[in-house]
CSV table of C-alpha atoms in Angstrom, one decimal:
chain,number,residue,atom,x,y,z
A,1,UNK,CA,95.5,92.9,75.0
A,2,UNK,CA,91.8,92.2,74.6
A,3,UNK,CA,88.7,93.0,76.6
A,4,UNK,CA,88.4,90.4,79.4
A,5,UNK,CA,92.1,89.5,79.5
A,6,UNK,CA,94.1,90.2,82.5
A,7,UNK,CA,97.7,91.3,82.2
A,8,UNK,CA,100.1,89.3,84.3
A,9,UNK,CA,102.1,90.9,87.0
A,10,UNK,CA,105.8,90.3,87.2
A,11,UNK,CA,108.3,91.2,90.0
A,12,UNK,CA,108.8,94.9,89.7
A,13,UNK,CA,111.4,97.4,90.8
A,14,UNK,CA,110.8,101.1,91.4
A,15,UNK,CA,113.0,104.1,91.7
A,16,UNK,CA,111.8,106.9,93.9
A,17,UNK,CA,113.0,110.5,93.5
A,18,UNK,CA,113.2,113.2,96.1
A,19,UNK,CA,114.1,116.8,95.2
A,20,UNK,CA,114.8,115.6,91.6
A,21,UNK,CA,117.4,113.1,92.7
A,22,UNK,CA,117.3,109.3,93.1
A,23,UNK,CA,116.3,108.6,96.7
A,24,UNK,CA,115.2,105.0,97.0
A,25,UNK,CA,115.0,101.8,95.0
A,26,UNK,CA,112.5,99.1,96.0
A,27,UNK,CA,110.3,96.3,94.7
A,28,UNK,CA,108.7,93.0,95.6
A,29,UNK,CA,107.7,89.7,94.1
A,30,UNK,CA,104.3,88.4,95.2
A,31,UNK,CA,101.7,87.9,92.5
A,32,UNK,CA,98.5,89.9,93.2
A,33,UNK,CA,99.9,91.2,96.5
A,34,UNK,CA,102.9,92.9,95.0
A,35,UNK,CA,101.3,96.2,94.1
A,36,UNK,CA,99.7,96.6,97.5
A,37,UNK,CA,102.9,95.5,99.3
A,38,UNK,CA,105.0,97.9,97.2
A,39,UNK,CA,102.7,100.9,97.9
A,40,UNK,CA,102.6,100.1,101.7
A,41,UNK,CA,106.5,100.0,101.7
A,42,UNK,CA,106.7,103.3,99.9
A,43,UNK,CA,104.2,105.0,102.3
A,44,UNK,CA,106.0,103.5,105.3
A,45,UNK,CA,109.3,105.1,104.1
A,46,UNK,CA,108.1,108.3,102.5
A,47,UNK,CA,105.2,109.3,104.7
A,48,UNK,CA,105.8,107.5,108.0
A,49,UNK,CA,109.6,108.1,108.0
A,50,UNK,CA,110.5,104.4,108.6
A,51,UNK,CA,113.9,103.1,107.7
A,52,UNK,CA,113.8,100.6,104.8
A,53,UNK,CA,114.3,97.7,107.3
A,54,UNK,CA,111.3,98.9,109.5
A,55,UNK,CA,109.2,99.3,106.4
A,56,UNK,CA,109.9,95.8,105.2
A,57,UNK,CA,109.1,94.4,108.7
A,58,UNK,CA,105.9,96.5,109.2
A,59,UNK,CA,102.6,94.7,109.4
A,60,UNK,CA,100.8,94.5,106.0
A,61,UNK,CA,97.2,94.2,104.9
A,62,UNK,CA,95.8,92.9,101.6
A,63,UNK,CA,92.5,93.7,100.0
A,64,UNK,CA,91.1,91.0,97.7
A,65,UNK,CA,88.1,92.8,96.1
A,66,UNK,CA,89.1,91.7,92.6
A,67,UNK,CA,89.4,88.3,90.9
A,68,UNK,CA,92.6,86.4,91.7
A,69,UNK,CA,95.0,86.3,88.7
A,70,UNK,CA,95.8,82.6,89.4
A,71,UNK,CA,93.6,79.6,88.9
A,72,UNK,CA,90.9,79.1,90.1
A,73,UNK,CA,90.5,83.0,90.0
A,74,UNK,CA,88.8,83.2,93.3
A,75,UNK,CA,86.7,86.4,93.8
A,76,UNK,CA,85.9,87.5,97.4
A,77,UNK,CA,84.5,91.1,97.4
A,78,UNK,CA,85.2,93.0,100.6
A,79,UNK,CA,87.8,90.5,101.9
A,80,UNK,CA,90.7,92.0,103.7
A,81,UNK,CA,93.6,90.0,105.2
A,82,UNK,CA,95.8,91.3,108.1
A,83,UNK,CA,99.1,89.7,108.9
A,84,UNK,CA,99.1,87.9,112.2
A,85,UNK,CA,101.3,90.6,113.8
A,86,UNK,CA,98.3,92.9,113.7
A,87,UNK,CA,96.8,90.8,116.5
A,88,UNK,CA,99.7,91.9,118.7
A,89,UNK,CA,98.6,95.5,118.2
A,90,UNK,CA,94.9,94.8,118.4
A,91,UNK,CA,94.3,97.1,121.3
A,92,UNK,CA,95.6,100.0,119.2
A,93,UNK,CA,93.1,99.6,116.5
A,94,UNK,CA,90.2,102.0,116.7
A,95,UNK,CA,88.1,100.7,113.9
A,96,UNK,CA,86.0,97.6,113.2
A,97,UNK,CA,85.5,95.7,110.0
A,98,UNK,CA,83.6,92.7,108.9
A,99,UNK,CA,85.2,89.8,107.0
A,100,UNK,CA,88.7,90.3,108.3
A,101,UNK,CA,90.7,87.1,107.9
């Protein structure tokens, strides 16, 4: 590790505990998106009480306010991507944002 170097991400697996006992196992491939996708899955199951299948199928969003790990290392501060399925629920959204792709 050196200043200015970025550590590469690899597919990851996580083990979640509840009441001190193993409760769920999950993970995802996906380059720069994997940390965000993994966290969204966990919140969907742990907070929003979705089944694992529902959590996997739920709409996702990605925030790209950091340089891409892959060539050409695109940097787009403030950029947010919503999966197309969000459009189906557009009327349910109560907020506005600029730069949504």
